[in-house]
mmCIF file with all atom_site columns, C-alpha atoms in Angstrom:
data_model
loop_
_atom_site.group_PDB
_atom_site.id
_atom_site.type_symbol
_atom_site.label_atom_id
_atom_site.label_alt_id
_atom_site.label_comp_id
_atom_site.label_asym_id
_atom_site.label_entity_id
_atom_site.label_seq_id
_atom_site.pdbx_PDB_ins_code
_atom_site.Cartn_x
_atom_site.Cartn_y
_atom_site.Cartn_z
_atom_site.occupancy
_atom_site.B_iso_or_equiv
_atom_site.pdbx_formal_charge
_atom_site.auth_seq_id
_atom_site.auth_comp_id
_atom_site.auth_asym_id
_atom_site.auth_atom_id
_atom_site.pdbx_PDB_model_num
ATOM 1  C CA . UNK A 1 1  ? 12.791  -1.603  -4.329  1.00 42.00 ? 1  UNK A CA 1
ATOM 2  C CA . UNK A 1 2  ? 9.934   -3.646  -4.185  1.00 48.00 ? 2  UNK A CA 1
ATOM 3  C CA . UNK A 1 3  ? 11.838  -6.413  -1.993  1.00 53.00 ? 3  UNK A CA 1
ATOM 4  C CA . UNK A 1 4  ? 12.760  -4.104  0.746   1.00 53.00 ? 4  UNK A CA 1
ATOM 5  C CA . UNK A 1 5  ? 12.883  -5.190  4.132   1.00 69.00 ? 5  UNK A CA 1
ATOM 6  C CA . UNK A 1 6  ? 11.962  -3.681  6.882   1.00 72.00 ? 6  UNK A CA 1
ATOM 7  C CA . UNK A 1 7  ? 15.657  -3.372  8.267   1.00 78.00 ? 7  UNK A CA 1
ATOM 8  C CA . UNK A 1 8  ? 16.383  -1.482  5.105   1.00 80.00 ? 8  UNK A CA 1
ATOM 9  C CA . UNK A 1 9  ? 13.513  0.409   5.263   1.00 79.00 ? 9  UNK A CA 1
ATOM 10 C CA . UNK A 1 10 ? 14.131  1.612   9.376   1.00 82.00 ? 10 UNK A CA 1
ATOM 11 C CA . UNK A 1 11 ? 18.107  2.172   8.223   1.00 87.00 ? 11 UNK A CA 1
ATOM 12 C CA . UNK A 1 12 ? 16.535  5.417   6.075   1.00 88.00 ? 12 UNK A CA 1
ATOM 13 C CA . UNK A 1 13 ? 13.914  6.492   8.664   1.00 86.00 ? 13 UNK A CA 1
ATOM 14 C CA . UNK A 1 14 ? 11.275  5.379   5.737   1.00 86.00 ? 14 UNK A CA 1
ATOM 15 C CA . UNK A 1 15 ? 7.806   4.380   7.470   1.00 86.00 ? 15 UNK A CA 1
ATOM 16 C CA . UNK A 1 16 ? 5.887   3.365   4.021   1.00 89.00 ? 16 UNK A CA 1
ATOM 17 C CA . UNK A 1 17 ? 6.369   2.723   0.734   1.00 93.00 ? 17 UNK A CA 1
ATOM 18 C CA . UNK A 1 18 ? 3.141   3.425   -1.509  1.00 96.00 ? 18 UNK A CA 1
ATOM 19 C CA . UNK A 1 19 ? 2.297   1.661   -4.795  1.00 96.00 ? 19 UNK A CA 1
ATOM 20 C CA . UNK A 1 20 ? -0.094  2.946   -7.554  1.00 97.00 ? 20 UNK A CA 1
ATOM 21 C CA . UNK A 1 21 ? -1.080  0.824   -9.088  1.00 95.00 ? 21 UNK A CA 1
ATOM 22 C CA . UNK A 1 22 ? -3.166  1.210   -12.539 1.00 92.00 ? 22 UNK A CA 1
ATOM 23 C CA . UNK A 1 23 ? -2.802  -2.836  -13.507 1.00 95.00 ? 23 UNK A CA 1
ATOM 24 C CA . UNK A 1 24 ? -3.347  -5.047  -11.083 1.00 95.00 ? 24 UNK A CA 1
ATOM 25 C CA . UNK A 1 25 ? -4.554  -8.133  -12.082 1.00 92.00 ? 25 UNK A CA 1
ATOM 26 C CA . UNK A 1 26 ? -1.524  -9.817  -11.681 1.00 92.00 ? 26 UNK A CA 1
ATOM 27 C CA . UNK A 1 27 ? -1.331  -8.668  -7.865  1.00 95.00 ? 27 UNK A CA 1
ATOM 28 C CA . UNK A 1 28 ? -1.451  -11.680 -6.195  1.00 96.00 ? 28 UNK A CA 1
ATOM 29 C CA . UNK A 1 29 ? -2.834  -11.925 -2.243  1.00 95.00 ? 29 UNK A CA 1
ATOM 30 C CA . UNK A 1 30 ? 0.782   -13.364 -1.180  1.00 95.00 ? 30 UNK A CA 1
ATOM 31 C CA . UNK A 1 31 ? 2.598   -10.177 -2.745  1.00 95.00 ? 31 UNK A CA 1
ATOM 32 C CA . UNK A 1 32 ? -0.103  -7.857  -0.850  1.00 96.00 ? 32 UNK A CA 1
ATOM 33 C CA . UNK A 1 33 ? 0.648   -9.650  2.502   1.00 95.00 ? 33 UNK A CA 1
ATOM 34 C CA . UNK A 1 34 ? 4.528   -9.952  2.384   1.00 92.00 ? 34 UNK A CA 1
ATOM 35 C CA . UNK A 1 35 ? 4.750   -6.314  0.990   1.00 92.00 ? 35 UNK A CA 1
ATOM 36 C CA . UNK A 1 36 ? 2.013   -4.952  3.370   1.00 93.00 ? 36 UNK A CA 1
ATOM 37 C CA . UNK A 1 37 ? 3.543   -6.299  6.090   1.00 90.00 ? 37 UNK A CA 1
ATOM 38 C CA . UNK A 1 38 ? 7.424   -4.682  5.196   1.00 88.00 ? 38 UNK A CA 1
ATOM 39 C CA . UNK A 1 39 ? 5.532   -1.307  4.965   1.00 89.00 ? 39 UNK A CA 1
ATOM 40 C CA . UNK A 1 40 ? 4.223   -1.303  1.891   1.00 93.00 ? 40 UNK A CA 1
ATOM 41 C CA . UNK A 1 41 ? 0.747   0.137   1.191   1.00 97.00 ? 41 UNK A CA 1
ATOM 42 C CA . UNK A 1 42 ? -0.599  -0.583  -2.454  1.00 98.00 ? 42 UNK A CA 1
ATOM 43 C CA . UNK A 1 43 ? -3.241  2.115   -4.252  1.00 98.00 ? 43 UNK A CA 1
ATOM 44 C CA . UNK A 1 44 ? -5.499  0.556   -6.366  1.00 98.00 ? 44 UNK A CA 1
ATOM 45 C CA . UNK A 1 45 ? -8.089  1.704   -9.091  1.00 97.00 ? 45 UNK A CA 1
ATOM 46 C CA . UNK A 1 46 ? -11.517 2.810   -7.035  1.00 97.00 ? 46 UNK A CA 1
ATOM 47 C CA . UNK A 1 47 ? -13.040 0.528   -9.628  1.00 96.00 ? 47 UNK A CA 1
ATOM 48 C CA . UNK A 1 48 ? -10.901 -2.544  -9.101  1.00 96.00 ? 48 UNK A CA 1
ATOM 49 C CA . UNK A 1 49 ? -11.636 -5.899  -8.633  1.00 95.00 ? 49 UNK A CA 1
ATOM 50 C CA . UNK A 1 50 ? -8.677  -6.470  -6.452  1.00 96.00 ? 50 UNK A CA 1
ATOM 51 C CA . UNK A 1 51 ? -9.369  -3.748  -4.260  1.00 97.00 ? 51 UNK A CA 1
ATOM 52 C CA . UNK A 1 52 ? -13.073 -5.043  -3.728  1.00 96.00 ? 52 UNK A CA 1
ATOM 53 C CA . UNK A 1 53 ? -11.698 -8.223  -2.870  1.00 95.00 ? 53 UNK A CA 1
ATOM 54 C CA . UNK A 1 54 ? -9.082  -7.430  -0.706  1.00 96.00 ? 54 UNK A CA 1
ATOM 55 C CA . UNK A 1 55 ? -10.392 -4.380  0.952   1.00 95.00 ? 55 UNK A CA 1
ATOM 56 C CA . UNK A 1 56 ? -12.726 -6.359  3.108   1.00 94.00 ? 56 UNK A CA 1
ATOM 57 C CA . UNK A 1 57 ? -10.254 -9.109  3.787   1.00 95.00 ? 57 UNK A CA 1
ATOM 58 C CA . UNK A 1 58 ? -8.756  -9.707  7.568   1.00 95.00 ? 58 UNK A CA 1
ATOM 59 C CA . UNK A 1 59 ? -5.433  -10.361 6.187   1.00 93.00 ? 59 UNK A CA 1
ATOM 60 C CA . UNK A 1 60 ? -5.261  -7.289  3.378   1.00 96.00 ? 60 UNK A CA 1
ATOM 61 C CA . UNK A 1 61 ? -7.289  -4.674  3.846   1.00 96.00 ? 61 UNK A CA 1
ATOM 62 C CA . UNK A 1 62 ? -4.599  -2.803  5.811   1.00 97.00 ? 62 UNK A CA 1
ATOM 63 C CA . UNK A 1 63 ? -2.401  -2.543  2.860   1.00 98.00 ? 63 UNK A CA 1
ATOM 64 C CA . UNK A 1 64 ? -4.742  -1.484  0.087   1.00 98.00 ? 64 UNK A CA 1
ATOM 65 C CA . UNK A 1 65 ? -6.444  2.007   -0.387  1.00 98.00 ? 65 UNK A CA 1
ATOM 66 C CA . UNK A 1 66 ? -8.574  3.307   -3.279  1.00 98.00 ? 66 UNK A CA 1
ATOM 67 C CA . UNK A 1 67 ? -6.870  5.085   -5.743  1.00 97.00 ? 67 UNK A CA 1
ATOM 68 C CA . UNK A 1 68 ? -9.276  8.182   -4.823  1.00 97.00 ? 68 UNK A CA 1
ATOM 69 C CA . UNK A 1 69 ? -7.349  8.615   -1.144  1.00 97.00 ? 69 UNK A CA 1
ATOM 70 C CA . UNK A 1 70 ? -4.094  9.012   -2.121  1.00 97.00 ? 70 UNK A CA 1
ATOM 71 C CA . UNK A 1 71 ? -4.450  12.709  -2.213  1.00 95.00 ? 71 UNK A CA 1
ATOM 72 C CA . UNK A 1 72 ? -6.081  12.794  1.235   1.00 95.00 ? 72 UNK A CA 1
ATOM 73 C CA . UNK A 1 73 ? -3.396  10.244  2.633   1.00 95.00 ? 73 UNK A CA 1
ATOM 74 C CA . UNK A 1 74 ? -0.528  12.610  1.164   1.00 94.00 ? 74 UNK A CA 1
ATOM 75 C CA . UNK A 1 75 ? -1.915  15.564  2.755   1.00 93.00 ? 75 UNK A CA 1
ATOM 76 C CA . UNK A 1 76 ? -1.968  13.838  6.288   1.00 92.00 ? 76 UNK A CA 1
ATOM 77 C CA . UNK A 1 77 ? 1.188   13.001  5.930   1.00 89.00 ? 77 UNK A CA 1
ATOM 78 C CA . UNK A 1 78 ? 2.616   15.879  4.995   1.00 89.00 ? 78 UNK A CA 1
ATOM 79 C CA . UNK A 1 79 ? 0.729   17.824  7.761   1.00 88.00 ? 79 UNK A CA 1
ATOM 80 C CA . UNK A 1 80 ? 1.975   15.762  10.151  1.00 78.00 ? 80 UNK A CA 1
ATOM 81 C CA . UNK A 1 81 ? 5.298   16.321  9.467   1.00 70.00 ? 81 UNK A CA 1
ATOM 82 C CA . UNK A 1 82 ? 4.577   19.961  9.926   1.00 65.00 ? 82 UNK A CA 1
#
């Protein structure tokens, strides 16, 4: 599922698709654009280097989240779906 498009993605009403990832070393900056931008949003270890280097970048840091908000993003979305 990880090459998704967005028409496939809008065809099942799905907004996001979240990634947890616990290796991500091989996570590449092009993967983390093209994916972000399809609605992908990637969860990375709070003590990544990835996520340090991404999370501040202009192009990126929309599409990764520390592993530690997951919980707080899950709740949000299941409240507003209430």
């Amino acid at each position: 599922m990880s090459s998704a498009d967005r028409g496939v993605l809008s065809r099942y009403k799905i907004k996001q698709l979240w990634h947890l990832m616990t290796y991500d070393e091989d996570l590449s900056d092009d993967k983390i654009t093209t994916l972000g931008s399809q609605g992908h949003i990637f969860y990375l270890r709070d003590e990544s280097r990835r996520l340090r280097a991404t999370s501040s970048h202009i192009g990126m840091k929309d599409y990764v989240r520390p592993m530690s908000k997951f919980i707080d993003d899950l709740k949000e979305v299941i409240n507003l779906k209430s």
